[in-house]
mmCIF file of C-alpha atoms in Angstrom:
data_model
loop_
_atom_site.group_PDB
_atom_site.id
_atom_site.type_symbol
_atom_site.label_atom_id
_atom_site.label_comp_id
_atom_site.label_asym_id
_atom_site.label_seq_id
_atom_site.Cartn_x
_atom_site.Cartn_y
_atom_site.Cartn_z
ATOM 1 C CA UNK X 1 0.000 0.000 0.000
ATOM 2 C CA UNK X 2 1.303 3.456 -0.866
ATOM 3 C CA UNK X 3 2.288 5.278 2.292
ATOM 4 C CA UNK X 4 0.850 8.629 3.340
ATOM 5 C CA UNK X 5 2.803 11.778 2.596
ATOM 6 C CA UNK X 6 5.173 13.038 5.305
ATOM 7 C CA UNK X 7 3.570 14.750 8.280
ATOM 8 C CA UNK X 8 5.173 18.085 7.371
ATOM 9 C CA UNK X 9 2.909 18.185 4.299
ATOM 10 C CA UNK X 10 -0.341 18.410 6.210
ATOM 11 C CA UNK X 11 -3.580 19.096 4.420
ATOM 12 C CA UNK X 12 -6.771 17.488 3.137
ATOM 13 C CA UNK X 13 -4.873 15.002 0.926
ATOM 14 C CA UNK X 14 -2.950 13.789 3.967
ATOM 15 C CA UNK X 15 -6.204 13.435 5.902
ATOM 16 C CA UNK X 16 -7.779 11.452 3.057
ATOM 17 C CA UNK X 17 -4.816 9.080 2.999
ATOM 18 C CA UNK X 18 -4.937 8.544 6.740
ATOM 19 C CA UNK X 19 -8.683 7.924 6.599
ATOM 20 C CA UNK X 20 -8.305 5.318 3.882
ATOM 21 C CA UNK X 21 -5.747 3.493 6.011
ATOM 22 C CA UNK X 22 -7.917 3.549 9.135
ATOM 23 C CA UNK X 23 -11.459 3.051 7.885
ATOM 24 C CA UNK X 24 -13.180 -0.005 9.285
ATOM 25 C CA UNK X 25 -14.673 -2.722 7.158
ATOM 26 C CA UNK X 26 -18.126 -1.852 5.873
ATOM 27 C CA UNK X 27 -17.483 1.881 5.581
ATOM 28 C CA UNK X 28 -17.163 4.027 2.480
ATOM 29 C CA UNK X 29 -15.826 7.532 2.233
ATOM 30 C CA UNK X 30 -16.358 10.126 -0.495
ATOM 31 C CA UNK X 31 -14.160 13.152 -1.165
ATOM 32 C CA UNK X 32 -14.375 16.051 -3.619
ATOM 33 C CA UNK X 33 -11.862 15.860 -6.468
ATOM 34 C CA UNK X 34 -10.044 19.016 -5.460
ATOM 35 C CA UNK X 35 -10.563 19.458 -1.741
ATOM 36 C CA UNK X 36 -9.702 22.532 0.226
ATOM 37 C CA UNK X 37 -9.680 22.961 3.961
ATOM 38 C CA UNK X 38 -13.144 24.500 3.881
ATOM 39 C CA UNK X 39 -14.736 22.054 1.466
ATOM 40 C CA UNK X 40 -13.595 18.587 2.485
ATOM 41 C CA UNK X 41 -16.650 16.417 3.146
ATOM 42 C CA UNK X 42 -16.683 12.922 4.579
ATOM 43 C CA UNK X 43 -19.661 10.601 4.337
ATOM 44 C CA UNK X 44 -19.773 7.256 6.131
ATOM 45 C CA UNK X 45 -22.223 4.606 5.008
ATOM 46 C CA UNK X 46 -23.032 1.433 6.949
ATOM 47 C CA UNK X 47 -20.133 1.926 9.295
ATOM 48 C CA UNK X 48 -20.214 -0.296 12.341
ATOM 49 C CA UNK X 49 -18.250 0.444 15.474
ATOM 50 C CA UNK X 50 -18.004 -0.768 19.011
ATOM 51 C CA UNK X 51 -20.291 0.691 21.629
ATOM 52 C CA UNK X 52 -18.135 1.611 24.614
ATOM 53 C CA UNK X 53 -17.932 4.072 27.461
ATOM 54 C CA UNK X 54 -14.383 5.226 26.724
ATOM 55 C CA UNK X 55 -13.306 4.827 30.346
ATOM 56 C CA UNK X 56 -16.366 6.453 31.931
ATOM 57 C CA UNK X 57 -17.460 3.854 34.473
ATOM 58 C CA UNK X 58 -19.996 5.865 36.440
ATOM 59 C CA UNK X 59 -21.680 9.260 36.118
ATOM 60 C CA UNK X 60 -24.159 10.490 38.698
ATOM 61 C CA UNK X 61 -25.613 13.794 37.519
ATOM 62 C CA UNK X 62 -27.821 14.049 40.641
ATOM 63 C CA UNK X 63 -30.536 15.865 38.704
ATOM 64 C CA UNK X 64 -33.492 13.854 40.007
ATOM 65 C CA UNK X 65 -36.718 15.412 41.263
ATOM 66 C CA UNK X 66 -37.248 16.358 44.890
ATOM 67 C CA UNK X 67 -38.371 13.347 46.885
ATOM 68 C CA UNK X 68 -36.717 10.760 44.617
ATOM 69 C CA UNK X 69 -34.736 8.082 46.428
ATOM 70 C CA UNK X 70 -32.470 6.713 43.672
ATOM 71 C CA UNK X 71 -29.486 8.496 42.097
ATOM 72 C CA UNK X 72 -29.286 7.311 38.494
ATOM 73 C CA UNK X 73 -25.970 6.437 36.910
ATOM 74 C CA UNK X 74 -26.170 7.716 33.336
ATOM 75 C CA UNK X 75 -23.958 4.850 32.157
ATOM 76 C CA UNK X 76 -26.717 2.562 33.435
ATOM 77 C CA UNK X 77 -24.609 0.412 35.729
ATOM 78 C CA UNK X 78 -24.451 1.688 39.311
ATOM 79 C CA UNK X 79 -27.532 3.472 40.694
ATOM 80 C CA UNK X 80 -27.238 4.875 44.197
ATOM 81 C CA UNK X 81 -29.751 4.708 47.045
ATOM 82 C CA UNK X 82 -30.416 7.794 49.156
ATOM 83 C CA UNK X 83 -30.420 7.070 52.883
ATOM 84 C CA UNK X 84 -31.989 9.094 55.712
ATOM 85 C CA UNK X 85 -31.440 12.855 55.281
ATOM 86 C CA UNK X 86 -29.875 12.682 51.803
ATOM 87 C CA UNK X 87 -32.144 14.610 49.417
ATOM 88 C CA UNK X 88 -32.142 15.944 45.871
ATOM 89 C CA UNK X 89 -32.152 19.723 45.395
ATOM 90 C CA UNK X 90 -33.401 20.479 41.854
ATOM 91 C CA UNK X 91 -31.547 23.427 40.346
ATOM 92 C CA UNK X 92 -29.215 23.647 43.325
ATOM 93 C CA UNK X 93 -26.020 22.384 41.691
ATOM 94 C CA UNK X 94 -23.351 23.611 39.307
ATOM 95 C CA UNK X 95 -25.009 21.691 36.463
ATOM 96 C CA UNK X 96 -28.709 21.263 37.137
ATOM 97 C CA UNK X 97 -29.592 19.684 40.454
ATOM 98 C CA UNK X 98 -27.455 18.421 43.315
ATOM 99 C CA UNK X 99 -27.769 16.330 46.427
ATOM 100 C CA UNK X 100 -27.837 17.636 49.991
ATOM 101 C CA UNK X 101 -26.486 15.552 52.884
ATOM 102 C CA UNK X 102 -26.417 16.253 56.610
ATOM 103 C CA UNK X 103 -24.253 14.365 59.048
ATOM 104 C CA UNK X 104 -26.680 15.094 61.888
ATOM 105 C CA UNK X 105 -29.388 13.321 59.892
ATOM 106 C CA UNK X 106 -27.070 10.358 59.123
ATOM 107 C CA UNK X 107 -27.485 10.960 55.395
ATOM 108 C CA UNK X 108 -25.475 9.370 52.601
ATOM 109 C CA UNK X 109 -25.828 7.732 49.187
ATOM 110 C CA UNK X 110 -24.683 4.149 48.638
ATOM 111 C CA UNK X 111 -23.992 2.441 45.311
ATOM 112 C CA UNK X 112 -23.047 -0.888 46.887
ATOM 113 C CA UNK X 113 -19.791 -2.783 46.473
ATOM 114 C CA UNK X 114 -18.839 -1.525 43.003
ATOM 115 C CA UNK X 115 -15.788 -0.156 41.166
ATOM 116 C CA UNK X 116 -13.096 -1.936 43.229
ATOM 117 C CA UNK X 117 -9.985 -0.519 41.575
ATOM 118 C CA UNK X 118 -6.586 -2.005 42.419
ATOM 119 C CA UNK X 119 -3.041 -0.611 42.427
ATOM 120 C CA UNK X 120 -2.350 -1.766 38.878
ATOM 121 C CA UNK X 121 -5.413 0.052 37.521
ATOM 122 C CA UNK X 122 -5.445 3.739 36.677
ATOM 123 C CA UNK X 123 -8.574 5.645 37.626
ATOM 124 C CA UNK X 124 -9.930 9.167 38.066
ATOM 125 C CA UNK X 125 -12.617 10.465 40.430
ATOM 126 C CA UNK X 126 -14.232 13.832 39.729
ATOM 127 C CA UNK X 127 -16.931 15.597 41.741
ATOM 128 C CA UNK X 128 -18.189 19.007 42.816
ATOM 129 C CA UNK X 129 -18.575 19.754 46.535
ATOM 130 C CA UNK X 130 -20.075 22.643 48.486
ATOM 131 C CA UNK X 131 -19.173 22.296 52.166
ATOM 132 C CA UNK X 132 -20.360 24.122 55.222
ATOM 133 C CA UNK X 133 -17.980 26.769 56.546
ATOM 134 C CA UNK X 134 -15.354 25.497 59.018
ATOM 135 C CA UNK X 135 -16.890 22.140 59.965
ATOM 136 C CA UNK X 136 -16.050 20.940 63.453
ATOM 137 C CA UNK X 137 -15.445 17.337 62.384
ATOM 138 C CA UNK X 138 -13.754 15.568 59.484
ATOM 139 C CA UNK X 139 -15.671 15.378 56.207
ATOM 140 C CA UNK X 140 -15.701 12.611 53.569
ATOM 141 C CA UNK X 141 -17.649 13.515 50.418
ATOM 142 C CA UNK X 142 -16.784 10.232 48.633
ATOM 143 C CA UNK X 143 -15.366 6.918 49.777
ATOM 144 C CA UNK X 144 -14.931 3.258 49.021
ATOM 145 C CA UNK X 145 -12.989 2.416 52.149
ATOM 146 C CA UNK X 146 -13.218 0.534 55.432
ATOM 147 C CA UNK X 147 -12.050 2.831 58.211
ATOM 148 C CA UNK X 148 -9.063 1.677 60.253
ATOM 149 C CA UNK X 149 -7.223 -0.401 57.648
ATOM 150 C CA UNK X 150 -5.263 0.353 54.477
ATOM 151 C CA UNK X 151 -7.666 -0.208 51.590
ATOM 152 C CA UNK X 152 -9.757 1.404 48.887
ATOM 153 C CA UNK X 153 -9.918 5.102 48.063
ATOM 154 C CA UNK X 154 -11.315 8.218 49.760
ATOM 155 C CA UNK X 155 -11.810 11.939 49.280
ATOM 156 C CA UNK X 156 -11.589 13.727 52.612
ATOM 157 C CA UNK X 157 -11.360 17.125 54.268
ATOM 158 C CA UNK X 158 -10.013 16.951 57.818
ATOM 159 C CA UNK X 159 -10.933 19.661 60.287
ATOM 160 C CA UNK X 160 -7.768 18.994 62.299
ATOM 161 C CA UNK X 161 -5.332 18.410 59.457
ATOM 162 C CA UNK X 162 -4.315 14.885 60.524
ATOM 163 C CA UNK X 163 -4.356 14.152 56.795
ATOM 164 C CA UNK X 164 -2.945 17.166 54.974
ATOM 165 C CA UNK X 165 -3.775 20.681 56.154
ATOM 166 C CA UNK X 166 -6.986 21.553 57.951
ATOM 167 C CA UNK X 167 -9.936 22.265 55.664
ATOM 168 C CA UNK X 168 -8.016 21.289 52.504
ATOM 169 C CA UNK X 169 -9.108 18.393 50.339
ATOM 170 C CA UNK X 170 -7.014 15.238 50.168
ATOM 171 C CA UNK X 171 -7.085 12.097 48.038
ATOM 172 C CA UNK X 172 -6.283 8.715 49.612
ATOM 173 C CA UNK X 173 -5.589 5.519 47.671
ATOM 174 C CA UNK X 174 -4.450 3.016 50.278
ATOM 175 C CA UNK X 175 -1.684 4.877 52.090
ATOM 176 C CA UNK X 176 -0.866 5.758 55.689
ATOM 177 C CA UNK X 177 -1.005 9.388 56.898
ATOM 178 C CA UNK X 178 1.519 11.408 54.917
ATOM 179 C CA UNK X 179 1.084 9.369 51.750
ATOM 180 C CA UNK X 180 -2.036 11.105 50.481
ATOM 181 C CA UNK X 181 -2.131 13.923 47.924
ATOM 182 C CA UNK X 182 -3.075 17.120 49.767
ATOM 183 C CA UNK X 183 -4.555 20.223 48.188
ATOM 184 C CA UNK X 184 -3.522 23.762 49.085
ATOM 185 C CA UNK X 185 -6.916 25.405 48.514
ATOM 186 C CA UNK X 186 -9.467 25.657 51.311
ATOM 187 C CA UNK X 187 -12.753 24.055 50.308
ATOM 188 C CA UNK X 188 -14.753 24.666 53.481
ATOM 189 C CA UNK X 189 -16.214 28.030 52.434
ATOM 190 C CA UNK X 190 -19.791 27.211 51.358
ATOM 191 C CA UNK X 191 -18.744 27.676 47.710
ATOM 192 C CA UNK X 192 -18.759 25.050 44.960
ATOM 193 C CA UNK X 193 -15.343 23.487 44.290
ATOM 194 C CA UNK X 194 -14.340 20.923 41.679
ATOM 195 C CA UNK X 195 -12.099 18.242 43.213
ATOM 196 C CA UNK X 196 -10.421 15.460 41.235
ATOM 197 C CA UNK X 197 -8.213 12.573 42.305
ATOM 198 C CA UNK X 198 -6.109 10.668 39.768
ATOM 199 C CA UNK X 199 -4.452 7.322 40.516
ATOM 200 C CA UNK X 200 -1.833 6.347 37.919
ATOM 201 C CA UNK X 201 -1.125 2.612 37.816
ATOM 202 C CA UNK X 202 2.370 1.884 39.151
ATOM 203 C CA UNK X 203 3.038 5.610 39.297
ATOM 204 C CA UNK X 204 1.629 8.428 41.388
ATOM 205 C CA UNK X 205 -1.548 10.009 42.649
ATOM 206 C CA UNK X 206 -2.579 13.588 41.898
ATOM 207 C CA UNK X 207 -5.177 15.960 43.298
ATOM 208 C CA UNK X 208 -6.756 18.872 41.432
ATOM 209 C CA UNK X 209 -8.925 21.663 42.825
ATOM 210 C CA UNK X 210 -10.892 23.913 40.476
ATOM 211 C CA UNK X 211 -9.041 22.678 37.402
ATOM 212 C CA UNK X 212 -5.512 23.086 38.782
ATOM 213 C CA UNK X 213 -3.158 20.310 39.895
ATOM 214 C CA UNK X 214 -2.152 21.109 43.476
ATOM 215 C CA UNK X 215 -0.184 18.081 44.677
ATOM 216 C CA UNK X 216 1.231 14.674 43.795
ATOM 217 C CA UNK X 217 2.436 11.741 45.849
ATOM 218 C CA UNK X 218 3.502 8.149 45.314
ATOM 219 C CA UNK X 219 0.462 5.989 44.560
ATOM 220 C CA UNK X 220 -0.624 3.679 47.345
ATOM 221 C CA UNK X 221 -1.630 0.041 47.593
ATOM 222 C CA UNK X 222 -5.320 0.167 46.671
ATOM 223 C CA UNK X 223 -6.227 -3.066 48.428
ATOM 224 C CA UNK X 224 -9.629 -4.439 47.483
ATOM 225 C CA UNK X 225 -12.414 -3.830 49.970
ATOM 226 C CA UNK X 226 -16.035 -4.912 50.270
ATOM 227 C CA UNK X 227 -16.970 -1.450 51.542
ATOM 228 C CA UNK X 228 -19.653 0.237 49.444
ATOM 229 C CA UNK X 229 -18.969 3.203 47.202
ATOM 230 C CA UNK X 230 -20.672 6.103 49.006
ATOM 231 C CA UNK X 231 -21.291 9.815 48.741
ATOM 232 C CA UNK X 232 -21.106 11.449 52.151
ATOM 233 C CA UNK X 233 -20.570 8.126 53.897
ATOM 234 C CA UNK X 234 -17.756 5.961 55.253
ATOM 235 C CA UNK X 235 -17.714 2.289 56.303
ATOM 236 C CA UNK X 236 -16.999 2.424 60.054
ATOM 237 C CA UNK X 237 -17.334 -0.487 62.472
ATOM 238 C CA UNK X 238 -18.876 -2.701 59.813
ATOM 239 C CA UNK X 239 -21.637 -0.272 58.838
ATOM 240 C CA UNK X 240 -22.124 2.780 56.583
ATOM 241 C CA UNK X 241 -21.957 6.018 58.564
ATOM 242 C CA UNK X 242 -22.692 9.592 57.525
ATOM 243 C CA UNK X 243 -19.545 11.720 57.504
ATOM 244 C CA UNK X 244 -20.444 14.814 55.469
ATOM 245 C CA UNK X 245 -22.592 17.930 55.657
ATOM 246 C CA UNK X 246 -23.018 19.898 52.461
ATOM 247 C CA UNK X 247 -23.898 19.417 48.812
ATOM 248 C CA UNK X 248 -22.437 17.219 46.060
ATOM 249 C CA UNK X 249 -22.946 17.389 42.297
ATOM 250 C CA UNK X 250 -21.888 15.692 39.068
ATOM 251 C CA UNK X 251 -19.825 12.721 40.259
ATOM 252 C CA UNK X 252 -17.783 10.976 37.552
ATOM 253 C CA UNK X 253 -15.482 7.943 37.797
ATOM 254 C CA UNK X 254 -13.169 6.876 34.963
ATOM 255 C CA UNK X 255 -11.107 3.699 34.619
ATOM 256 C CA UNK X 256 -8.142 5.652 33.300
ATOM 257 C CA UNK X 257 -5.963 8.584 34.317
ATOM 258 C CA UNK X 258 -7.348 11.779 32.825
ATOM 259 C CA UNK X 259 -4.879 14.411 31.652
ATOM 260 C CA UNK X 260 -4.541 17.892 33.114
ATOM 261 C CA UNK X 261 -6.185 19.324 29.987
ATOM 262 C CA UNK X 262 -9.146 16.993 30.370
ATOM 263 C CA UNK X 263 -9.579 17.874 34.034
ATOM 264 C CA UNK X 264 -9.458 21.589 33.215
ATOM 265 C CA UNK X 265 -12.163 20.923 30.617
ATOM 266 C CA UNK X 266 -14.401 19.286 33.236
ATOM 267 C CA UNK X 267 -13.923 22.280 35.535
ATOM 268 C CA UNK X 268 -14.724 24.793 32.806
ATOM 269 C CA UNK X 269 -17.712 22.783 31.552
ATOM 270 C CA UNK X 270 -19.690 21.525 34.579
ATOM 271 C CA UNK X 271 -21.788 18.498 33.692
ATOM 272 C CA UNK X 272 -19.732 17.630 30.603
ATOM 273 C CA UNK X 273 -17.862 14.334 30.304
ATOM 274 C CA UNK X 274 -14.606 13.283 28.688
ATOM 275 C CA UNK X 275 -15.456 11.462 25.482
ATOM 276 C CA UNK X 276 -12.312 11.506 23.366
ATOM 277 C CA UNK X 277 -13.027 12.356 19.763
ATOM 278 C CA UNK X 278 -16.507 13.739 20.487
ATOM 279 C CA UNK X 279 -16.402 17.277 19.093
ATOM 280 C CA UNK X 280 -20.143 18.017 19.047
ATOM 281 C CA UNK X 281 -20.987 17.005 22.651
ATOM 282 C CA UNK X 282 -23.311 14.161 21.640
ATOM 283 C CA UNK X 283 -21.352 11.668 23.785
ATOM 284 C CA UNK X 284 -20.555 9.581 20.696
ATOM 285 C CA UNK X 285 -17.765 9.626 18.099
ATOM 286 C CA UNK X 286 -19.076 9.518 14.543
ATOM 287 C CA UNK X 287 -18.868 11.028 11.051
ATOM 288 C CA UNK X 288 -20.102 14.399 12.290
ATOM 289 C CA UNK X 289 -16.982 14.705 14.427
ATOM 290 C CA UNK X 290 -14.812 13.821 11.443
ATOM 291 C CA UNK X 291 -16.481 16.506 9.357
ATOM 292 C CA UNK X 292 -15.896 19.068 12.108
ATOM 293 C CA UNK X 293 -12.197 18.185 12.163
ATOM 294 C CA UNK X 294 -11.799 18.227 8.395
ATOM 295 C CA UNK X 295 -13.508 21.595 8.106
ATOM 296 C CA UNK X 296 -11.202 22.950 10.800
ATOM 297 C CA UNK X 297 -8.040 21.097 9.758
ATOM 298 C CA UNK X 298 -4.946 23.298 10.034
ATOM 299 C CA UNK X 299 -6.466 25.633 12.620
ATOM 300 C CA UNK X 300 -3.958 26.728 15.276
ATOM 301 C CA UNK X 301 -6.068 28.518 17.900
ATOM 302 C CA UNK X 302 -9.537 28.056 19.466
ATOM 303 C CA UNK X 303 -10.194 25.154 17.120
ATOM 304 C CA UNK X 304 -13.505 23.312 16.857
ATOM 305 C CA UNK X 305 -11.584 20.252 15.649
ATOM 306 C CA UNK X 306 -9.247 20.086 18.653
ATOM 307 C CA UNK X 307 -9.940 16.511 19.796
ATOM 308 C CA UNK X 308 -6.804 16.166 21.942
ATOM 309 C CA UNK X 309 -7.183 19.540 23.706
ATOM 310 C CA UNK X 310 -3.771 20.856 22.671
ATOM 311 C CA UNK X 311 -5.134 23.986 20.980
ATOM 312 C CA UNK X 312 -4.913 23.065 17.295
ATOM 313 C CA UNK X 313 -6.522 20.765 14.723
ATOM 314 C CA UNK X 314 -4.086 18.392 13.039
ATOM 315 C CA UNK X 315 -3.224 14.744 12.430
ATOM 316 C CA UNK X 316 -3.093 13.894 16.132
ATOM 317 C CA UNK X 317 -6.739 14.935 16.407
ATOM 318 C CA UNK X 318 -7.500 12.696 13.445
ATOM 319 C CA UNK X 319 -5.849 9.793 15.256
ATOM 320 C CA UNK X 320 -7.976 10.471 18.349
ATOM 321 C CA UNK X 321 -11.191 10.378 16.327
ATOM 322 C CA UNK X 322 -10.243 7.316 14.297
ATOM 323 C CA UNK X 323 -9.110 5.324 17.327
ATOM 324 C CA UNK X 324 -12.414 6.046 19.072
ATOM 325 C CA UNK X 325 -14.731 6.005 16.062
ATOM 326 C CA UNK X 326 -18.048 4.323 16.823
ATOM 327 C CA UNK X 327 -17.738 4.613 20.579
ATOM 328 C CA UNK X 328 -20.685 5.766 22.685
ATOM 329 C CA UNK X 329 -19.522 7.182 26.010
ATOM 330 C CA UNK X 330 -22.981 7.437 27.555
ATOM 331 C CA UNK X 331 -26.526 8.098 26.326
ATOM 332 C CA UNK X 332 -26.883 11.451 24.574
ATOM 333 C CA UNK X 333 -27.727 14.359 26.878
ATOM 334 C CA UNK X 334 -31.247 15.722 26.905
ATOM 335 C CA UNK X 335 -31.783 18.539 24.369
#
């Protein structure tokens, strides 16, 4: 097969060549005879691709109606049950509704024993929290952890600073005190904050607050645990216990380590997800995304075809779309 032209000769002809080399069986593509950057058109016919979630394992939008008792997972796999004082607050979040939890009312949300990541698995946890000002006791907005032993993973905010500094968020992945990743931004101010923990397999852990990486540490031994995944709860003494007062919104868990650019995107676009190659926010990667890239190909700033979030639209963006073509990250958002 004739190879594609060198990368330094970028343009529609290069894109056509790369497409011909990557198209899956059952697809056809049509090009104009003399394409330009603004006129290249791609049409896929009878193209079949895998349906996948592209690393998004769970997404709890928390947009249910007041009085509902189940938090839907938009991937369809892990619904959560509201317990005691946990309640939906329609319109109260950063992206639609949110959930309110009070420790005095022993409130929490439990998804059951799900998503048991291990040390050799990369994962990312993203959520928005709005905490009461200067809580008197330690707070745990998300956990899959049995208290008292090294296991699982936790997001916490300690009032005393026994993990990290007082009133700063920290991310635990099976380490002893001092091994967690500790943020430098106070999150106990009754204001919404985006907090993200990233565990890199056989590497390190990272914590981000409001789109900015604030700390790293050596990754811990994420020993498997039968403790349930909970919002606002922690498994203490063999039972779920409420350990949070405040609000939580838009919880996302990925089975891969998101990049700093992707985490900044989540912060700047509350409620959005990372679906690599999806340029039109339909949560799927298809011919429309290819057409967006081809129309924008060669752009160097504020590009609609920037699939890899590096600021431009070029062959690396084409590779992102082709490698994910046909994937469905989650059901399309409501119009």
